[in-house]
Amino acid sequence: MAEFTGEAGAALAFLLGYFAVFIWMLYGFLTHKFKWGSRYLALFIHVTIRLASQGCGVGFGILGFRNTDLFLAFLILGAEGYFSLVLCAFRFVISWHQHNLASGESWLEPRDPPGTNKARKALAFIFLGPFAFLVYRDNPMVGFHSALILANTAIVVGGSYLAGADYSQPDSPDTQRRLRVSKIARTAGQAVFLAGNAALLVIILVTMRNNRRDGDSRKRKGTVHPTLILLFIAWFPLIVRGIFGILQACVWSLSYYNPENYGPNGFTPRFTAIEYFLGVLTEFLACVLLNLTYFTSKNDPKKRDIFAAQENKKGGEGEADAGV
């Protein structure tokens, strides 16, 4: 008989929280507060993934192991949610650069010059996947994307591979091999995400230092833009989530695949508290903080027209050559 467990209650609480964020963002898009092609679209995708993940969490919390497909979906969607959130954080920093730096460019991701074949660029990512950085070596974010895609693949494959183990025979050669391979793959993937978060901190701190020194769209020097402060604060729950991911891959007592973390109806209360406090709450806090940057960036100027800027530069050079 189905039972509403503490795990289902925790999953439902965050499902409602993410649903509230989903409604806020949908309202933002429909009222044109957010643009569909902006950084908020990436965050909206993260919220949608997290809604699906928490829905699966509620189902697993009620049905337990009577429906293992819900459990696997919860794990995979959770990994995709974290992956999308880390990418969102980078996109928000890039957007701040484009709106506030005098050049209108981000040194993390230079904007495509006029005449760029964006369809060809998209096809390069589709067919080359993480090896697209070989084509776009002058774009640092392609390297970050590539590394995170590989890391995400390692985490999902490692988790799926271990899901097929026979835990009724934990000492069997097949189970031990699956445990070993999964641990290596998941630890390597989580380590890349942790390194990505460390790089994000450096990028935010460098941007804050330059902002204090050079000023921004507010025409003030000696201060830090409030959006950067929010991004800096959002980094802390992200790094906690990253450390927790490493621990889950390395420490057996924290692993999803440790039978001691389950009761007859799903997660034990101890494991539920650990998972939702260190895994889900941290992502939710970072997501809310990224949404709050809407209020701190309302008065930022629009992105500069790179095409117009380049044409003006060429025109100026032409006039100088003509002796005008």
PDB file of C-alpha atoms in Angstrom:
ATOM      1  CA  MET A   1       0.000   0.000   0.000  1.00  0.00           C
ATOM      2  CA  ALA A   2       1.347   3.440  -0.917  1.00  0.00           C
ATOM      3  CA  GLU A   3       2.492   5.596   2.000  1.00  0.00           C
ATOM      4  CA  PHE A   4       3.249   9.323   2.127  1.00  0.00           C
ATOM      5  CA  THR A   5       6.750   9.349   3.636  1.00  0.00           C
ATOM      6  CA  GLY A   6       8.997  12.100   4.936  1.00  0.00           C
ATOM      7  CA  GLU A   7      10.930  11.872   1.684  1.00  0.00           C
ATOM      8  CA  ALA A   8       7.733  12.488  -0.294  1.00  0.00           C
ATOM      9  CA  GLY A   9       7.014  15.484   1.950  1.00  0.00           C
ATOM     10  CA  ALA A  10      10.475  16.974   1.344  1.00  0.00           C
ATOM     11  CA  ALA A  11      10.170  16.388  -2.394  1.00  0.00           C
ATOM     12  CA  LEU A  12       6.707  17.990  -2.405  1.00  0.00           C
ATOM     13  CA  ALA A  13       7.965  21.056  -0.511  1.00  0.00           C
ATOM     14  CA  PHE A  14      10.647  21.724  -3.120  1.00  0.00           C
ATOM     15  CA  LEU A  15       8.242  20.857  -5.932  1.00  0.00           C
ATOM     16  CA  LEU A  16       6.010  23.685  -4.705  1.00  0.00           C
ATOM     17  CA  GLY A  17       9.022  25.976  -4.325  1.00  0.00           C
ATOM     18  CA  TYR A  18      10.193  25.346  -7.873  1.00  0.00           C
ATOM     19  CA  PHE A  19       6.629  25.660  -9.138  1.00  0.00           C
ATOM     20  CA  ALA A  20       6.451  29.136  -7.595  1.00  0.00           C
ATOM     21  CA  VAL A  21       9.694  30.069  -9.367  1.00  0.00           C
ATOM     22  CA  PHE A  22       8.332  28.541 -12.588  1.00  0.00           C
ATOM     23  CA  ILE A  23       5.181  30.711 -12.382  1.00  0.00           C
ATOM     24  CA  TRP A  24       7.266  33.826 -11.680  1.00  0.00           C
ATOM     25  CA  MET A  25       9.521  33.176 -14.657  1.00  0.00           C
ATOM     26  CA  LEU A  26       6.637  32.289 -16.965  1.00  0.00           C
ATOM     27  CA  TYR A  27       4.974  35.560 -15.953  1.00  0.00           C
ATOM     28  CA  GLY A  28       8.256  37.333 -16.716  1.00  0.00           C
ATOM     29  CA  PHE A  29       8.396  35.877 -20.217  1.00  0.00           C
ATOM     30  CA  LEU A  30       4.729  36.537 -20.983  1.00  0.00           C
ATOM     31  CA  THR A  31       4.985  40.171 -19.833  1.00  0.00           C
ATOM     32  CA  HIS A  32       8.312  40.624 -21.650  1.00  0.00           C
ATOM     33  CA  LYS A  33      10.245  41.263 -18.449  1.00  0.00           C
ATOM     34  CA  PHE A  34      12.438  38.373 -19.615  1.00  0.00           C
ATOM     35  CA  LYS A  35      13.428  37.827 -23.225  1.00  0.00           C
ATOM     36  CA  TRP A  36      13.191  34.310 -24.604  1.00  0.00           C
ATOM     37  CA  GLY A  37      16.693  34.554 -26.029  1.00  0.00           C
ATOM     38  CA  SER A  38      18.233  35.821 -22.780  1.00  0.00           C
ATOM     39  CA  ARG A  39      20.081  34.167 -19.918  1.00  0.00           C
ATOM     40  CA  TYR A  40      16.730  33.666 -18.190  1.00  0.00           C
ATOM     41  CA  LEU A  41      15.757  31.050 -20.750  1.00  0.00           C
ATOM     42  CA  ALA A  42      18.659  28.864 -19.557  1.00  0.00           C
ATOM     43  CA  LEU A  43      17.480  29.337 -15.963  1.00  0.00           C
ATOM     44  CA  PHE A  44      13.884  28.564 -16.970  1.00  0.00           C
ATOM     45  CA  ILE A  45      15.072  25.276 -18.484  1.00  0.00           C
ATOM     46  CA  HIS A  46      16.834  24.455 -15.200  1.00  0.00           C
ATOM     47  CA  VAL A  47      13.622  25.148 -13.250  1.00  0.00           C
ATOM     48  CA  THR A  48      11.643  22.923 -15.633  1.00  0.00           C
ATOM     49  CA  ILE A  49      14.132  20.064 -15.189  1.00  0.00           C
ATOM     50  CA  ARG A  50      13.988  20.485 -11.435  1.00  0.00           C
ATOM     51  CA  LEU A  51      10.184  20.413 -11.477  1.00  0.00           C
ATOM     52  CA  ALA A  52      10.305  17.071 -13.281  1.00  0.00           C
ATOM     53  CA  SER A  53      12.959  15.783 -10.874  1.00  0.00           C
ATOM     54  CA  GLN A  54      10.948  16.745  -7.797  1.00  0.00           C
ATOM     55  CA  GLY A  55       7.822  15.242  -9.304  1.00  0.00           C
ATOM     56  CA  CYS A  56       9.684  11.949  -9.665  1.00  0.00           C
ATOM     57  CA  GLY A  57      10.942  12.394  -6.098  1.00  0.00           C
ATOM     58  CA  VAL A  58       7.383  12.688  -4.802  1.00  0.00           C
ATOM     59  CA  GLY A  59       6.368   9.584  -6.760  1.00  0.00           C
ATOM     60  CA  PHE A  60       9.323   7.567  -5.477  1.00  0.00           C
ATOM     61  CA  GLY A  61       8.694   8.773  -1.926  1.00  0.00           C
ATOM     62  CA  ILE A  62       5.138   7.417  -2.112  1.00  0.00           C
ATOM     63  CA  LEU A  63       5.631   4.252  -4.179  1.00  0.00           C
ATOM     64  CA  GLY A  64       9.139   3.322  -3.016  1.00  0.00           C
ATOM     65  CA  PHE A  65      10.794   0.515  -4.941  1.00  0.00           C
ATOM     66  CA  ARG A  66       7.501  -0.586  -6.469  1.00  0.00           C
ATOM     67  CA  ASN A  67       8.462   1.773  -9.307  1.00  0.00           C
ATOM     68  CA  THR A  68      12.248   1.895  -9.757  1.00  0.00           C
ATOM     69  CA  ASP A  69      11.875   3.847 -13.009  1.00  0.00           C
ATOM     70  CA  LEU A  70      10.834   6.880 -10.957  1.00  0.00           C
ATOM     71  CA  PHE A  71      13.958   6.486  -8.841  1.00  0.00           C
ATOM     72  CA  LEU A  72      16.249   6.367 -11.885  1.00  0.00           C
ATOM     73  CA  ALA A  73      14.455   9.352 -13.427  1.00  0.00           C
ATOM     74  CA  PHE A  74      14.913  11.258 -10.157  1.00  0.00           C
ATOM     75  CA  LEU A  75      18.674  10.574 -10.193  1.00  0.00           C
ATOM     76  CA  ILE A  76      19.209  11.421 -13.864  1.00  0.00           C
ATOM     77  CA  LEU A  77      17.064  14.573 -13.794  1.00  0.00           C
ATOM     78  CA  GLY A  78      18.835  15.656 -10.604  1.00  0.00           C
ATOM     79  CA  ALA A  79      22.208  15.375 -12.350  1.00  0.00           C
ATOM     80  CA  GLU A  80      20.887  17.317 -15.353  1.00  0.00           C
ATOM     81  CA  GLY A  81      19.492  19.980 -13.041  1.00  0.00           C
ATOM     82  CA  TYR A  82      22.893  20.588 -11.445  1.00  0.00           C
ATOM     83  CA  PHE A  83      24.588  20.581 -14.847  1.00  0.00           C
ATOM     84  CA  SER A  84      22.169  23.191 -16.203  1.00  0.00           C
ATOM     85  CA  LEU A  85      22.508  25.363 -13.076  1.00  0.00           C
ATOM     86  CA  VAL A  86      26.306  25.567 -13.315  1.00  0.00           C
ATOM     87  CA  LEU A  87      25.987  26.598 -16.966  1.00  0.00           C
ATOM     88  CA  CYS A  88      23.380  29.197 -15.946  1.00  0.00           C
ATOM     89  CA  ALA A  89      25.804  30.788 -13.492  1.00  0.00           C
ATOM     90  CA  PHE A  90      28.390  31.214 -16.260  1.00  0.00           C
ATOM     91  CA  ARG A  91      25.756  32.657 -18.590  1.00  0.00           C
ATOM     92  CA  PHE A  92      24.750  35.264 -16.007  1.00  0.00           C
ATOM     93  CA  VAL A  93      28.371  36.424 -15.642  1.00  0.00           C
ATOM     94  CA  ILE A  94      28.727  36.628 -19.435  1.00  0.00           C
ATOM     95  CA  SER A  95      25.513  38.641 -19.685  1.00  0.00           C
ATOM     96  CA  TRP A  96      26.751  41.088 -17.042  1.00  0.00           C
ATOM     97  CA  HIS A  97      29.935  41.614 -19.069  1.00  0.00           C
ATOM     98  CA  GLN A  98      27.957  42.273 -22.241  1.00  0.00           C
ATOM     99  CA  HIS A  99      25.643  44.790 -20.600  1.00  0.00           C
ATOM    100  CA  ASN A 100      28.130  46.617 -18.386  1.00  0.00           C
ATOM    101  CA  LEU A 101      31.616  46.549 -19.901  1.00  0.00           C
ATOM    102  CA  ALA A 102      32.520  49.453 -22.142  1.00  0.00           C
ATOM    103  CA  SER A 103      33.378  47.060 -24.975  1.00  0.00           C
ATOM    104  CA  GLY A 104      29.976  45.369 -24.841  1.00  0.00           C
ATOM    105  CA  GLU A 105      31.875  42.076 -25.006  1.00  0.00           C
ATOM    106  CA  SER A 106      32.615  39.288 -22.549  1.00  0.00           C
ATOM    107  CA  TRP A 107      36.129  37.926 -22.408  1.00  0.00           C
ATOM    108  CA  LEU A 108      34.551  34.579 -21.534  1.00  0.00           C
ATOM    109  CA  GLU A 109      32.509  34.350 -24.713  1.00  0.00           C
ATOM    110  CA  PRO A 110      33.172  36.820 -27.556  1.00  0.00           C
ATOM    111  CA  ARG A 111      30.013  37.626 -29.495  1.00  0.00           C
ATOM    112  CA  ASP A 112      29.726  36.296 -33.010  1.00  0.00           C
ATOM    113  CA  PRO A 113      30.864  38.825 -35.623  1.00  0.00           C
ATOM    114  CA  PRO A 114      28.406  40.032 -38.291  1.00  0.00           C
ATOM    115  CA  GLY A 115      27.806  37.426 -40.981  1.00  0.00           C
ATOM    116  CA  THR A 116      28.480  34.426 -38.707  1.00  0.00           C
ATOM    117  CA  ASN A 117      26.697  31.307 -39.906  1.00  0.00           C
ATOM    118  CA  LYS A 118      24.921  30.389 -36.670  1.00  0.00           C
ATOM    119  CA  ALA A 119      23.329  27.313 -38.233  1.00  0.00           C
ATOM    120  CA  ARG A 120      26.771  25.941 -39.043  1.00  0.00           C
ATOM    121  CA  LYS A 121      27.908  26.704 -35.498  1.00  0.00           C
ATOM    122  CA  ALA A 122      24.915  24.858 -34.062  1.00  0.00           C
ATOM    123  CA  LEU A 123      25.604  21.866 -36.308  1.00  0.00           C
ATOM    124  CA  ALA A 124      29.218  21.832 -35.129  1.00  0.00           C
ATOM    125  CA  PHE A 125      28.021  21.479 -31.538  1.00  0.00           C
ATOM    126  CA  ILE A 126      25.476  18.809 -32.455  1.00  0.00           C
ATOM    127  CA  PHE A 127      27.883  16.600 -34.420  1.00  0.00           C
ATOM    128  CA  LEU A 128      31.163  17.340 -32.658  1.00  0.00           C
ATOM    129  CA  GLY A 129      29.728  17.560 -29.158  1.00  0.00           C
ATOM    130  CA  PRO A 130      32.461  18.277 -26.602  1.00  0.00           C
ATOM    131  CA  PHE A 131      35.087  18.342 -29.377  1.00  0.00           C
ATOM    132  CA  ALA A 132      33.611  21.552 -30.787  1.00  0.00           C
ATOM    133  CA  PHE A 133      36.300  23.409 -28.827  1.00  0.00           C
ATOM    134  CA  LEU A 134      38.770  22.255 -31.495  1.00  0.00           C
ATOM    135  CA  VAL A 135      36.914  24.489 -33.950  1.00  0.00           C
ATOM    136  CA  TYR A 136      36.156  27.383 -31.576  1.00  0.00           C
ATOM    137  CA  ARG A 137      39.432  27.629 -29.677  1.00  0.00           C
ATOM    138  CA  ASP A 138      39.139  31.419 -29.287  1.00  0.00           C
ATOM    139  CA  ASN A 139      35.959  31.007 -27.207  1.00  0.00           C
ATOM    140  CA  PRO A 140      36.739  29.983 -23.572  1.00  0.00           C
ATOM    141  CA  MET A 141      33.115  29.050 -22.871  1.00  0.00           C
ATOM    142  CA  VAL A 142      33.232  26.366 -25.539  1.00  0.00           C
ATOM    143  CA  GLY A 143      35.958  24.732 -23.474  1.00  0.00           C
ATOM    144  CA  PHE A 144      33.879  25.029 -20.291  1.00  0.00           C
ATOM    145  CA  HIS A 145      30.813  23.646 -22.065  1.00  0.00           C
ATOM    146  CA  SER A 146      32.843  20.765 -23.477  1.00  0.00           C
ATOM    147  CA  ALA A 147      34.348  19.826 -20.116  1.00  0.00           C
ATOM    148  CA  LEU A 148      30.977  19.993 -18.338  1.00  0.00           C
ATOM    149  CA  ILE A 149      29.272  17.913 -21.043  1.00  0.00           C
ATOM    150  CA  LEU A 150      31.901  15.190 -20.646  1.00  0.00           C
ATOM    151  CA  ALA A 151      31.604  15.378 -16.857  1.00  0.00           C
ATOM    152  CA  ASN A 152      27.813  15.171 -16.989  1.00  0.00           C
ATOM    153  CA  THR A 153      28.030  12.160 -19.299  1.00  0.00           C
ATOM    154  CA  ALA A 154      30.421  10.431 -16.881  1.00  0.00           C
ATOM    155  CA  ILE A 155      28.060  11.036 -13.942  1.00  0.00           C
ATOM    156  CA  VAL A 156      24.960   9.761 -15.759  1.00  0.00           C
ATOM    157  CA  VAL A 157      26.726   6.735 -17.252  1.00  0.00           C
ATOM    158  CA  GLY A 158      28.352   5.876 -13.921  1.00  0.00           C
ATOM    159  CA  GLY A 159      25.058   6.083 -12.075  1.00  0.00           C
ATOM    160  CA  SER A 160      23.154   4.096 -14.710  1.00  0.00           C
ATOM    161  CA  TYR A 161      25.855   1.410 -14.795  1.00  0.00           C
ATOM    162  CA  LEU A 162      25.648   0.923 -11.045  1.00  0.00           C
ATOM    163  CA  ALA A 163      21.856   0.775 -11.137  1.00  0.00           C
ATOM    164  CA  GLY A 164      22.126  -2.657 -12.783  1.00  0.00           C
ATOM    165  CA  ALA A 165      24.090  -4.172  -9.887  1.00  0.00           C
ATOM    166  CA  ASP A 166      22.663  -7.065  -7.861  1.00  0.00           C
ATOM    167  CA  TYR A 167      22.722  -5.754  -4.295  1.00  0.00           C
ATOM    168  CA  SER A 168      21.510  -9.081  -2.940  1.00  0.00           C
ATOM    169  CA  GLN A 169      25.059 -10.304  -3.712  1.00  0.00           C
ATOM    170  CA  PRO A 170      27.258  -7.321  -2.782  1.00  0.00           C
ATOM    171  CA  ASP A 171      30.476  -9.355  -2.806  1.00  0.00           C
ATOM    172  CA  SER A 172      29.985 -10.849  -6.259  1.00  0.00           C
ATOM    173  CA  PRO A 173      32.649  -9.945  -8.869  1.00  0.00           C
ATOM    174  CA  ASP A 174      30.052  -8.259 -11.109  1.00  0.00           C
ATOM    175  CA  THR A 175      28.698  -6.040  -8.327  1.00  0.00           C
ATOM    176  CA  GLN A 176      32.187  -5.105  -7.137  1.00  0.00           C
ATOM    177  CA  ARG A 177      33.236  -4.261 -10.701  1.00  0.00           C
ATOM    178  CA  ARG A 178      30.167  -2.092 -11.188  1.00  0.00           C
ATOM    179  CA  LEU A 179      30.826  -0.306  -7.905  1.00  0.00           C
ATOM    180  CA  ARG A 180      34.444   0.358  -8.848  1.00  0.00           C
ATOM    181  CA  VAL A 181      33.719   1.603 -12.383  1.00  0.00           C
ATOM    182  CA  SER A 182      30.804   3.739 -11.232  1.00  0.00           C
ATOM    183  CA  LYS A 183      32.832   5.306  -8.419  1.00  0.00           C
ATOM    184  CA  ILE A 184      35.640   6.255 -10.824  1.00  0.00           C
ATOM    185  CA  ALA A 185      33.258   7.704 -13.433  1.00  0.00           C
ATOM    186  CA  ARG A 186      31.099   9.630 -10.983  1.00  0.00           C
ATOM    187  CA  THR A 187      34.048  10.953  -8.981  1.00  0.00           C
ATOM    188  CA  ALA A 188      35.785  12.145 -12.161  1.00  0.00           C
ATOM    189  CA  GLY A 189      32.598  13.850 -13.370  1.00  0.00           C
ATOM    190  CA  GLN A 190      31.906  15.544 -10.043  1.00  0.00           C
ATOM    191  CA  ALA A 191      35.552  16.651  -9.812  1.00  0.00           C
ATOM    192  CA  VAL A 192      35.205  18.474 -13.143  1.00  0.00           C
ATOM    193  CA  PHE A 193      32.079  20.235 -11.868  1.00  0.00           C
ATOM    194  CA  LEU A 194      33.912  21.204  -8.687  1.00  0.00           C
ATOM    195  CA  ALA A 195      36.805  22.567 -10.745  1.00  0.00           C
ATOM    196  CA  GLY A 196      34.287  24.470 -12.872  1.00  0.00           C
ATOM    197  CA  ASN A 197      32.826  26.041  -9.726  1.00  0.00           C
ATOM    198  CA  ALA A 198      36.319  27.004  -8.557  1.00  0.00           C
ATOM    199  CA  ALA A 199      36.957  28.653 -11.940  1.00  0.00           C
ATOM    200  CA  LEU A 200      33.606  30.442 -11.632  1.00  0.00           C
ATOM    201  CA  LEU A 201      34.703  31.952  -8.315  1.00  0.00           C
ATOM    202  CA  VAL A 202      37.923  33.249  -9.867  1.00  0.00           C
ATOM    203  CA  ILE A 203      35.953  34.735 -12.778  1.00  0.00           C
ATOM    204  CA  ILE A 204      33.476  36.460 -10.445  1.00  0.00           C
ATOM    205  CA  LEU A 205      36.238  37.850  -8.209  1.00  0.00           C
ATOM    206  CA  VAL A 206      38.230  39.151 -11.192  1.00  0.00           C
ATOM    207  CA  THR A 207      35.081  40.759 -12.583  1.00  0.00           C
ATOM    208  CA  MET A 208      34.326  42.365  -9.210  1.00  0.00           C
ATOM    209  CA  ARG A 209      37.881  43.705  -8.922  1.00  0.00           C
ATOM    210  CA  ASN A 210      37.767  45.159 -12.432  1.00  0.00           C
ATOM    211  CA  ASN A 211      34.326  46.600 -11.757  1.00  0.00           C
ATOM    212  CA  ARG A 212      35.529  48.371  -8.613  1.00  0.00           C
ATOM    213  CA  ARG A 213      38.539  49.743 -10.507  1.00  0.00           C
ATOM    214  CA  ASP A 214      36.980  50.662 -13.854  1.00  0.00           C
ATOM    215  CA  GLY A 215      33.316  51.252 -13.031  1.00  0.00           C
ATOM    216  CA  ASP A 216      30.343  49.985 -15.034  1.00  0.00           C
ATOM    217  CA  SER A 217      27.114  51.179 -16.628  1.00  0.00           C
ATOM    218  CA  ARG A 218      26.304  53.131 -13.426  1.00  0.00           C
ATOM    219  CA  LYS A 219      29.295  55.435 -14.148  1.00  0.00           C
ATOM    220  CA  ARG A 220      30.633  54.867 -10.646  1.00  0.00           C
ATOM    221  CA  LYS A 221      34.045  53.598  -9.598  1.00  0.00           C
ATOM    222  CA  GLY A 222      35.085  52.173  -6.252  1.00  0.00           C
ATOM    223  CA  THR A 223      31.902  50.111  -5.817  1.00  0.00           C
ATOM    224  CA  VAL A 224      30.712  46.699  -6.958  1.00  0.00           C
ATOM    225  CA  HIS A 225      27.582  46.242  -9.049  1.00  0.00           C
ATOM    226  CA  PRO A 226      24.834  44.583  -6.933  1.00  0.00           C
ATOM    227  CA  THR A 227      24.323  41.895  -9.589  1.00  0.00           C
ATOM    228  CA  LEU A 228      27.908  40.748  -9.089  1.00  0.00           C
ATOM    229  CA  ILE A 229      27.340  40.634  -5.338  1.00  0.00           C
ATOM    230  CA  LEU A 230      24.323  38.362  -5.873  1.00  0.00           C
ATOM    231  CA  LEU A 231      26.353  36.139  -8.215  1.00  0.00           C
ATOM    232  CA  PHE A 232      29.096  35.939  -5.592  1.00  0.00           C
ATOM    233  CA  ILE A 233      26.578  34.924  -2.901  1.00  0.00           C
ATOM    234  CA  ALA A 234      25.007  32.364  -5.266  1.00  0.00           C
ATOM    235  CA  TRP A 235      28.426  30.767  -5.677  1.00  0.00           C
ATOM    236  CA  PHE A 236      28.421  29.511  -2.074  1.00  0.00           C
ATOM    237  CA  PRO A 237      25.410  27.141  -2.354  1.00  0.00           C
ATOM    238  CA  LEU A 238      26.818  26.020  -5.717  1.00  0.00           C
ATOM    239  CA  ILE A 239      30.174  25.053  -4.214  1.00  0.00           C
ATOM    240  CA  VAL A 240      28.447  23.265  -1.315  1.00  0.00           C
ATOM    241  CA  ARG A 241      26.449  21.309  -3.900  1.00  0.00           C
ATOM    242  CA  GLY A 242      29.669  20.504  -5.757  1.00  0.00           C
ATOM    243  CA  ILE A 243      31.450  19.261  -2.623  1.00  0.00           C
ATOM    244  CA  PHE A 244      28.412  17.162  -1.737  1.00  0.00           C
ATOM    245  CA  GLY A 245      28.484  15.622  -5.214  1.00  0.00           C
ATOM    246  CA  ILE A 246      32.110  14.553  -4.709  1.00  0.00           C
ATOM    247  CA  LEU A 247      31.300  13.097  -1.279  1.00  0.00           C
ATOM    248  CA  GLN A 248      28.343  11.142  -2.653  1.00  0.00           C
ATOM    249  CA  ALA A 249      30.560   9.599  -5.305  1.00  0.00           C
ATOM    250  CA  CYS A 250      33.411   8.760  -2.904  1.00  0.00           C
ATOM    251  CA  VAL A 251      31.814   8.069   0.491  1.00  0.00           C
ATOM    252  CA  TRP A 252      29.735   4.901   0.535  1.00  0.00           C
ATOM    253  CA  SER A 253      27.608   6.010   3.507  1.00  0.00           C
ATOM    254  CA  LEU A 254      26.343   8.948   1.388  1.00  0.00           C
ATOM    255  CA  SER A 255      25.781   6.968  -1.800  1.00  0.00           C
ATOM    256  CA  TYR A 256      22.386   6.435  -3.400  1.00  0.00           C
ATOM    257  CA  TYR A 257      23.449   2.831  -3.931  1.00  0.00           C
ATOM    258  CA  ASN A 258      24.128   1.988  -0.280  1.00  0.00           C
ATOM    259  CA  PRO A 259      21.265  -0.297   0.860  1.00  0.00           C
ATOM    260  CA  GLU A 260      21.592   1.079   4.413  1.00  0.00           C
ATOM    261  CA  ASN A 261      20.243   4.431   3.159  1.00  0.00           C
ATOM    262  CA  TYR A 262      16.871   2.859   2.365  1.00  0.00           C
ATOM    263  CA  GLY A 263      13.986   1.618   4.415  1.00  0.00           C
ATOM    264  CA  PRO A 264      10.995  -0.412   3.223  1.00  0.00           C
ATOM    265  CA  ASN A 265       9.441   2.674   1.586  1.00  0.00           C
ATOM    266  CA  GLY A 266      12.455   4.550   0.218  1.00  0.00           C
ATOM    267  CA  PHE A 267      15.110   6.832   1.752  1.00  0.00           C
ATOM    268  CA  THR A 268      15.750   6.708   5.488  1.00  0.00           C
ATOM    269  CA  PRO A 269      15.005   9.943   7.402  1.00  0.00           C
ATOM    270  CA  ARG A 270      18.774  10.548   7.828  1.00  0.00           C
ATOM    271  CA  PHE A 271      19.516  10.179   4.133  1.00  0.00           C
ATOM    272  CA  THR A 272      16.465  12.260   3.197  1.00  0.00           C
ATOM    273  CA  ALA A 273      17.705  15.131   5.375  1.00  0.00           C
ATOM    274  CA  ILE A 274      21.229  14.952   3.922  1.00  0.00           C
ATOM    275  CA  GLU A 275      20.045  14.703   0.305  1.00  0.00           C
ATOM    276  CA  TYR A 276      17.534  17.539   0.472  1.00  0.00           C
ATOM    277  CA  PHE A 277      19.619  19.881   2.623  1.00  0.00           C
ATOM    278  CA  LEU A 278      22.923  19.540   0.758  1.00  0.00           C
ATOM    279  CA  GLY A 279      21.686  18.518  -2.685  1.00  0.00           C
ATOM    280  CA  VAL A 280      18.323  20.148  -3.380  1.00  0.00           C
ATOM    281  CA  LEU A 281      18.213  23.174  -1.053  1.00  0.00           C
ATOM    282  CA  THR A 282      21.586  24.427  -2.297  1.00  0.00           C
ATOM    283  CA  GLU A 283      20.424  24.348  -5.915  1.00  0.00           C
ATOM    284  CA  PHE A 284      17.140  26.040  -5.017  1.00  0.00           C
ATOM    285  CA  LEU A 285      18.931  28.878  -3.195  1.00  0.00           C
ATOM    286  CA  ALA A 286      21.290  29.452  -6.129  1.00  0.00           C
ATOM    287  CA  CYS A 287      18.316  29.446  -8.528  1.00  0.00           C
ATOM    288  CA  VAL A 288      16.429  32.045  -6.456  1.00  0.00           C
ATOM    289  CA  LEU A 289      19.534  34.261  -6.185  1.00  0.00           C
ATOM    290  CA  LEU A 290      20.023  34.158  -9.952  1.00  0.00           C
ATOM    291  CA  ASN A 291      16.401  35.193 -10.398  1.00  0.00           C
ATOM    292  CA  LEU A 292      16.914  38.120  -8.018  1.00  0.00           C
ATOM    293  CA  THR A 293      19.488  39.584 -10.402  1.00  0.00           C
ATOM    294  CA  TYR A 294      16.508  40.735 -12.484  1.00  0.00           C
ATOM    295  CA  PHE A 295      15.906  43.473  -9.897  1.00  0.00           C
ATOM    296  CA  THR A 296      19.562  44.517  -9.633  1.00  0.00           C
ATOM    297  CA  SER A 297      20.041  44.680 -13.412  1.00  0.00           C
ATOM    298  CA  LYS A 298      16.792  46.439 -14.425  1.00  0.00           C
ATOM    299  CA  ASN A 299      18.624  49.684 -15.135  1.00  0.00           C
ATOM    300  CA  ASP A 300      21.527  48.124 -17.036  1.00  0.00           C
ATOM    301  CA  PRO A 301      21.843  49.305 -20.646  1.00  0.00           C
ATOM    302  CA  LYS A 302      20.950  47.026 -23.524  1.00  0.00           C
ATOM    303  CA  LYS A 303      23.654  45.070 -25.269  1.00  0.00           C
ATOM    304  CA  ARG A 304      25.628  47.199 -27.668  1.00  0.00           C
ATOM    305  CA  ASP A 305      25.060  46.661 -31.365  1.00  0.00           C
ATOM    306  CA  ILE A 306      28.355  45.019 -32.265  1.00  0.00           C
ATOM    307  CA  PHE A 307      27.629  45.376 -35.977  1.00  0.00           C
ATOM    308  CA  ALA A 308      27.048  49.134 -35.643  1.00  0.00           C
ATOM    309  CA  ALA A 309      30.133  49.544 -33.466  1.00  0.00           C
ATOM    310  CA  GLN A 310      32.286  47.777 -36.019  1.00  0.00           C
ATOM    311  CA  GLU A 311      30.819  49.824 -38.882  1.00  0.00           C
ATOM    312  CA  ASN A 312      31.482  53.063 -36.984  1.00  0.00           C
ATOM    313  CA  LYS A 313      35.036  51.967 -36.316  1.00  0.00           C
ATOM    314  CA  LYS A 314      35.566  51.171 -40.000  1.00  0.00           C
ATOM    315  CA  GLY A 315      33.993  54.484 -40.980  1.00  0.00           C
ATOM    316  CA  GLY A 316      36.289  56.372 -38.629  1.00  0.00           C
ATOM    317  CA  GLU A 317      39.312  54.590 -40.016  1.00  0.00           C
ATOM    318  CA  GLY A 318      38.193  55.388 -43.563  1.00  0.00           C
ATOM    319  CA  GLU A 319      37.778  59.084 -42.791  1.00  0.00           C
ATOM    320  CA  ALA A 320      41.225  59.182 -41.213  1.00  0.00           C
ATOM    321  CA  ASP A 321      42.764  57.540 -44.278  1.00  0.00           C
ATOM    322  CA  ALA A 322      41.032  60.106 -46.517  1.00  0.00           C
ATOM    323  CA  GLY A 323      42.407  62.953 -44.438  1.00  0.00           C
ATOM    324  CA  VAL A 324      38.958  64.148 -43.380  1.00  0.00           C
TER     325      VAL A 324
END
